[in-house]
Coordinates of C-alpha atoms in Angstrom, one line a residue:
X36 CA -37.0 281.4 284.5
X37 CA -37.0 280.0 281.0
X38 CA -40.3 279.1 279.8
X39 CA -39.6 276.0 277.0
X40 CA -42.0 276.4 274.0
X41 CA -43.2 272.7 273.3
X42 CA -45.7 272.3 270.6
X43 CA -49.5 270.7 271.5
X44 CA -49.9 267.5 269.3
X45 CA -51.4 267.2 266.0
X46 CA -54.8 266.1 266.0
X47 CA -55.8 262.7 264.9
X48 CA -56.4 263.4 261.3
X49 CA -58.7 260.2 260.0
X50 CA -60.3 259.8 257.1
X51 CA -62.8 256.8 258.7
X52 CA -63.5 258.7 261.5
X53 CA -64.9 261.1 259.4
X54 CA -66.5 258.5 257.7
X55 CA -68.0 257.0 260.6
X56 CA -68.9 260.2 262.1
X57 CA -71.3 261.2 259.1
X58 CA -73.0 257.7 259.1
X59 CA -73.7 258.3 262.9
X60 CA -75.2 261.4 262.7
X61 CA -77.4 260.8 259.9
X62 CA -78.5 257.6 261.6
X63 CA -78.3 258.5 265.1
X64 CA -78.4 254.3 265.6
X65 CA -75.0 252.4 265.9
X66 CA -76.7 249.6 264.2
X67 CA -77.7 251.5 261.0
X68 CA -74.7 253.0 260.9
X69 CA -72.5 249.6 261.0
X70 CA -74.7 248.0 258.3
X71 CA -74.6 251.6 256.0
X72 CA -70.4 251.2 256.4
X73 CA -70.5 247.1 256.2
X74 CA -68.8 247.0 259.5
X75 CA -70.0 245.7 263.1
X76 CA -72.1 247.2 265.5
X77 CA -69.5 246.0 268.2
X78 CA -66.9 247.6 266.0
X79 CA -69.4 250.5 265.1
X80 CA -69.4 251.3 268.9
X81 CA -66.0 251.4 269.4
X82 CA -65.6 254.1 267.0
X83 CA -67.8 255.9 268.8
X84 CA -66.3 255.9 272.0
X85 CA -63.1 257.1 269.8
X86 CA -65.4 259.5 268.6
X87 CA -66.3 260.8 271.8
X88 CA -62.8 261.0 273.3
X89 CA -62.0 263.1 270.6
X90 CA -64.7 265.5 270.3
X91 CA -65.0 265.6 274.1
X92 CA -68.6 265.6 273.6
X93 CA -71.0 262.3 273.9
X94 CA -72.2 262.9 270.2
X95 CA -75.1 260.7 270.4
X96 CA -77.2 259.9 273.7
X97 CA -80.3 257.6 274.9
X98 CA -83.6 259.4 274.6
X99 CA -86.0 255.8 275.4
X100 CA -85.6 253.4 272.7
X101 CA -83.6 256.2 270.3
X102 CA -80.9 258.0 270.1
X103 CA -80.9 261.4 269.5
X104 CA -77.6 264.0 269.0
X105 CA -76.0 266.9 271.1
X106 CA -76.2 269.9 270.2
X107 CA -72.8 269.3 269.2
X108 CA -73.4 266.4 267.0
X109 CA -76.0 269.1 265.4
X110 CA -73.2 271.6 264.8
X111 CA -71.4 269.1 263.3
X112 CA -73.5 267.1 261.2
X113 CA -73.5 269.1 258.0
X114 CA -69.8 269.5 258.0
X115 CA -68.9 266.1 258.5
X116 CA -71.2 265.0 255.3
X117 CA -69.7 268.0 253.6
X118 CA -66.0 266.7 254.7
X119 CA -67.1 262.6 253.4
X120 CA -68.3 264.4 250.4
X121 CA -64.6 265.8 249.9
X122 CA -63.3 262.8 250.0
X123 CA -64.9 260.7 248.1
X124 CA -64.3 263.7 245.2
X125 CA -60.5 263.7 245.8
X126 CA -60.3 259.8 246.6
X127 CA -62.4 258.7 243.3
X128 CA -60.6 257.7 240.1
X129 CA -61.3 260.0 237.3
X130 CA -63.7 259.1 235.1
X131 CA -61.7 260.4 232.3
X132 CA -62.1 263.8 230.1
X133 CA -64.4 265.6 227.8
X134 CA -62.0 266.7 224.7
X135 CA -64.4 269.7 223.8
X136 CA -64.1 271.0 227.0
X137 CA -60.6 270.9 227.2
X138 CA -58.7 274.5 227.1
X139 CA -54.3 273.0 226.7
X140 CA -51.8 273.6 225.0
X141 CA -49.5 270.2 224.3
X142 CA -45.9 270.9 223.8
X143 CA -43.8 268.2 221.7
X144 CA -40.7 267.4 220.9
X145 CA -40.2 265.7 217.7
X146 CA -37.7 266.5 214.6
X147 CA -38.7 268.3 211.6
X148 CA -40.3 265.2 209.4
X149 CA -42.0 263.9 212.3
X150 CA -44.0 267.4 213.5
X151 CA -44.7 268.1 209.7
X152 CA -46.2 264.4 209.5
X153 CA -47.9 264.7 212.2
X154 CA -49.3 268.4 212.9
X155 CA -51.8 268.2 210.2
X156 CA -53.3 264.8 211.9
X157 CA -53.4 266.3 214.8
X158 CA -54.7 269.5 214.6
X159 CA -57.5 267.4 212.3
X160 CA -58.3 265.8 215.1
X161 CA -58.5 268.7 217.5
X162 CA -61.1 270.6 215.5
X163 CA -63.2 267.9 215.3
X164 CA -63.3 266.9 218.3
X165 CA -60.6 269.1 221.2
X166 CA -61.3 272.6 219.8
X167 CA -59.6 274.1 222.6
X168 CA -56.8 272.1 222.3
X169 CA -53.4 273.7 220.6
X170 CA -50.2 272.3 219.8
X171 CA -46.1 273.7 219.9
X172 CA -44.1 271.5 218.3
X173 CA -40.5 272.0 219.4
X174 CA -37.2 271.1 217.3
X175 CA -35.3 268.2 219.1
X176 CA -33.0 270.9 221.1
X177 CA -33.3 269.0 224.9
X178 CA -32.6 265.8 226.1
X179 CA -35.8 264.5 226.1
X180 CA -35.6 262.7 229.9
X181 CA -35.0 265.8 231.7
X182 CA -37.0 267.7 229.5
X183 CA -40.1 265.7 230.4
X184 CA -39.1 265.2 233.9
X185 CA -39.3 269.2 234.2
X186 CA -42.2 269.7 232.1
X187 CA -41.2 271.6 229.8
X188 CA -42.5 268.8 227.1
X189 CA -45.2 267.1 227.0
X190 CA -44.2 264.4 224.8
X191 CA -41.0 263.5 223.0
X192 CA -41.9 261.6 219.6
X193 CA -39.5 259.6 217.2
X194 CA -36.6 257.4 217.6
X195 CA -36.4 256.9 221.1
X196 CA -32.5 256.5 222.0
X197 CA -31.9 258.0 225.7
X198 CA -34.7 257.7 228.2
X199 CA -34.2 258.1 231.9
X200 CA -35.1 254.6 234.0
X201 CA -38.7 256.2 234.7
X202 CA -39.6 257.7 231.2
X203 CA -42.6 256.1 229.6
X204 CA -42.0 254.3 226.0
X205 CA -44.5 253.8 223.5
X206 CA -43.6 251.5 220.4
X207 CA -45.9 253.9 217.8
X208 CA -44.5 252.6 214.1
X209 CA -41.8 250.8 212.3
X210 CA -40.4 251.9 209.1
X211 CA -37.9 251.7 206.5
X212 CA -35.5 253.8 204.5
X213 CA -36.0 254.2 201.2
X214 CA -34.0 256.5 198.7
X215 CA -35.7 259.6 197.9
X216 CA -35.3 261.3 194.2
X217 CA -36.2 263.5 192.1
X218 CA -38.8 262.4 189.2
X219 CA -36.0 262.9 186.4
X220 CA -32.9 261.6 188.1
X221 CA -30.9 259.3 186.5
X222 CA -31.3 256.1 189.1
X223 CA -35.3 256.6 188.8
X224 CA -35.1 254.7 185.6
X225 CA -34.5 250.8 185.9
X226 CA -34.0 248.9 189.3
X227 CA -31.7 250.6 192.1
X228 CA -28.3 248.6 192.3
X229 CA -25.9 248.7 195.3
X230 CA -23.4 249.7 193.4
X231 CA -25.5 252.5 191.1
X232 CA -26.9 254.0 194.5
X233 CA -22.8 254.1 195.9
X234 CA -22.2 256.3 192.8
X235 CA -24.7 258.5 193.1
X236 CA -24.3 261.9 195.3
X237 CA -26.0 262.1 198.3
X238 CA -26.9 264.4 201.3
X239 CA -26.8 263.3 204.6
X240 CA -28.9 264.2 207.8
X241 CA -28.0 264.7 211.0
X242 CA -28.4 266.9 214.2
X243 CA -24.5 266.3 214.7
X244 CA -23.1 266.9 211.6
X245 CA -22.0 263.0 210.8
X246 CA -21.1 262.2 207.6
X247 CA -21.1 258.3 207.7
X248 CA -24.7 255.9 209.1
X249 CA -25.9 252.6 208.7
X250 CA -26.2 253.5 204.7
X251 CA -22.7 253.5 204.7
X252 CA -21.8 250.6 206.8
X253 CA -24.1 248.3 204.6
X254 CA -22.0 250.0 201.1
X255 CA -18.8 249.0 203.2
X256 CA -20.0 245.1 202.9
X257 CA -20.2 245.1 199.7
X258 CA -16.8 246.5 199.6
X259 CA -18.8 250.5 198.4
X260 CA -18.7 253.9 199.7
X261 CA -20.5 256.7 199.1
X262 CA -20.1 260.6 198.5
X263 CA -22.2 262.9 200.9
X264 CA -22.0 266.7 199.5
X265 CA -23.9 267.4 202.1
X266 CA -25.3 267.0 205.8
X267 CA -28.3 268.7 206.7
X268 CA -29.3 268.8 210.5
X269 CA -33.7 268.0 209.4
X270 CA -35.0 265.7 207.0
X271 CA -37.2 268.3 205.3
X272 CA -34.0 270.1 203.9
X273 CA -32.7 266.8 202.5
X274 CA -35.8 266.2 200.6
X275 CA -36.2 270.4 199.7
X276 CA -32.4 269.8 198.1
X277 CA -33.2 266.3 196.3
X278 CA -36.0 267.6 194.6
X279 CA -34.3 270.4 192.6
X280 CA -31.1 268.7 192.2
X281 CA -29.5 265.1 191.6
X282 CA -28.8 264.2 194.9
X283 CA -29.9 261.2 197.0
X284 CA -31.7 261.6 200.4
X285 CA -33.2 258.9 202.8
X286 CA -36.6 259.0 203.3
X287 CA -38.7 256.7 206.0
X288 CA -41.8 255.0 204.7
X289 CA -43.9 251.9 205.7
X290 CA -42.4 248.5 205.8
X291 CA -44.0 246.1 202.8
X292 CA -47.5 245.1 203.2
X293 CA -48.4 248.2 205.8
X294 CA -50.7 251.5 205.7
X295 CA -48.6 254.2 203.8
X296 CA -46.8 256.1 206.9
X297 CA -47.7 259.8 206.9
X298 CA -43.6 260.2 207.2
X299 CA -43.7 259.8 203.4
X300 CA -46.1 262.2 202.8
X301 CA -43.6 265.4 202.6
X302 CA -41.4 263.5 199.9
X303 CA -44.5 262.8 198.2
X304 CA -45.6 266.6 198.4
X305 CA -42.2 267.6 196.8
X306 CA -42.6 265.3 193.4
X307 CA -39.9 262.3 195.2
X308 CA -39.5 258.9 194.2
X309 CA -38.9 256.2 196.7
X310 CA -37.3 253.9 195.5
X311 CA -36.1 250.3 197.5
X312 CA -33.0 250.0 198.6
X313 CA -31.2 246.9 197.6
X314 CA -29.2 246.7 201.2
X315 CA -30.3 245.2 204.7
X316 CA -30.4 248.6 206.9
X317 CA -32.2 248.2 210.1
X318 CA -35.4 249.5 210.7
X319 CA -36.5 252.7 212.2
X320 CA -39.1 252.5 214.7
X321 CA -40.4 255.5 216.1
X322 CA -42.5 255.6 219.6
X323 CA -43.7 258.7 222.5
X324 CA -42.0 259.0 225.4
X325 CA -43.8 261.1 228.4
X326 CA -43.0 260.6 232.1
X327 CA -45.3 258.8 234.3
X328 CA -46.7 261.5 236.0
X329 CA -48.8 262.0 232.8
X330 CA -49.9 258.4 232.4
X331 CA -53.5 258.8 234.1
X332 CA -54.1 262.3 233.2
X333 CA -57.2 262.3 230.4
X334 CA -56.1 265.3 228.7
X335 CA -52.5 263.4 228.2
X336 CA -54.6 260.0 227.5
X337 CA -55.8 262.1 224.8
X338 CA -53.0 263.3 223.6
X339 CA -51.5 260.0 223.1
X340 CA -54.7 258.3 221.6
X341 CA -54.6 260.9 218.8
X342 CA -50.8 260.7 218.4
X343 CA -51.8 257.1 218.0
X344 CA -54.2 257.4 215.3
X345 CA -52.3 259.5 213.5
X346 CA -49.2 258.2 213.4
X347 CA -50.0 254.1 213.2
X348 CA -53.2 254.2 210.7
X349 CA -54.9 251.5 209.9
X350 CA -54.9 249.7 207.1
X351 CA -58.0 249.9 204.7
X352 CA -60.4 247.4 204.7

């Protein structure tokens, strides 16, 4: 004879039983319990008769003009406001983070002129106020959307091009080019022409190896091209080669009337000259991108704030 293995049901697994269950045993009245849980005393009994169908045990019984509990109801009485305790802890929003007692390490993705901006800011910030907090800053080697979507960043900061549909954007700062120098070169003296900046030499940068941007596409309207000696796959090389030599290298910095951007700061460092360039070339605005599963977490929040304050200052009073 086959014997067929059929599993017993789950249990009824409510929270507002639970709930109800604590308010009745430290009660022991339906109608206290009601008005402690803003509900009905009609309502309040039907729970209990719930209650008692599934305990199997009459919880709560007539002793005169009281109610007192079963020994049952005794047994379960410090669990239950143990259990409602629980759940209020896992069901409550969090009421945020304290950065000194964080202990994290942040990983971001960001090319070289953005991390060098915005390390020092950061890690600033962190001794101040996050001293357990510590940063990797990663070289723009992923795709950012899978690479946030796996965790294996935290952030992705700069030009944000290629996002997945549920990837998080954050507008952070927009900026400029401007053409970066050395102090002696021969365009540093007198006003930057179209045509004086087409005939200069120039090094390029990008991660793909491209030769031609929108520099070149601006020239081309005015009927100019350019000569790139070089491309260079980070910014900070450009600027490392236009400092010693006569080369021409673009360099971000704040839009007229805004805060200096700390992008600038590196061609500052290395003795550059910024100088305007006479062409419309669009803007580069750069923004964070994290996914959403990060968006409520206070260490993230954090994060993000300080990213915030570094990279969008504010201008001086």
């Amino acid at each position: 004879m086959r014997v067929s293995s059929v599993s017993s049901p789950a249990p009824n697994l409510d929270a507002q039983l639970a709930v109800a269950l604590d308010a009745l045993l430290a009660e022991q009245s339906v109608t206290r319990a009601a008005a402690r849980l803003r509900t009905s005393p009609a309502a309040m009994s039907r729970t209990l008769a719930r209650l008692r169908r599934v305990l199997q045990d009459p919880l709560l019984v007539r002793a005169g003009q009281a109610m007192v509990p079963t020994p049952r109801a005794e047994e379960l009485r410090d669990e239950a406001a143990a259990v409602v305790r629980r759940l209020e802890a896992l069901l409550t929003p969090s009421g945020g983070i304290d950065p000194a007692a964080m202990r994290r390490t942040f990983t971001v993705q960001a090319a070289d002129l953005v991390g060098a901006a915005l390390t020092p800011g950061l890690l600033g910030l962190a001794r101040r106020r996050a001293p357990g907090v510590s940063l990797r800053v990663l070289a723009e080697e992923w795709e950012a959307g899978p690479a946030l979507r796996e965790g294996r960043i935290d952030l992705e900061i700069g030009a944000i091009d290629h996002v997945d549909p549920e990837t998080r954007v954050e507008e952070l700062v927009t900026l400029r080019m401007a053409a970066g120098v050395r102090a002696g070169h021969p365009l540093a003296e007198g006003n930057l022409t179209a045509a004086g900046l087409a005939a200069a030499e120039h090094v390029a940068v990008s991660r793909r190896g491209r030769f031609t941007g929108p520099l070149d596409t601006a020239l081309a309207s005015h009927g100019l091209s350019r000569k790139v000696g070089a491309v260079l796959p980070g910014h900070l090389a450009a600027m490392a080669l236009a400092a010693v030599g006569d080369v021409v290298c673009l360099v971000p910095t704040a839009l007229p009337g805004e805060p200096p951007s700390p992008l600038s700061d590196a061609a500052h460092a290395m003795g550059l000259r910024l100088l305007d360039i006479p062409l419309p070339l669009p803007p580069v605005t750069i923004g964070m991108a994290w996914h959403p599963r990060h968006t409520a977490d206070g260490g993230h929040q954090w994060l993000r704030a300080a990213v915030r304050q570094v990279l969008r200052p504010s201008r001086p009073e």
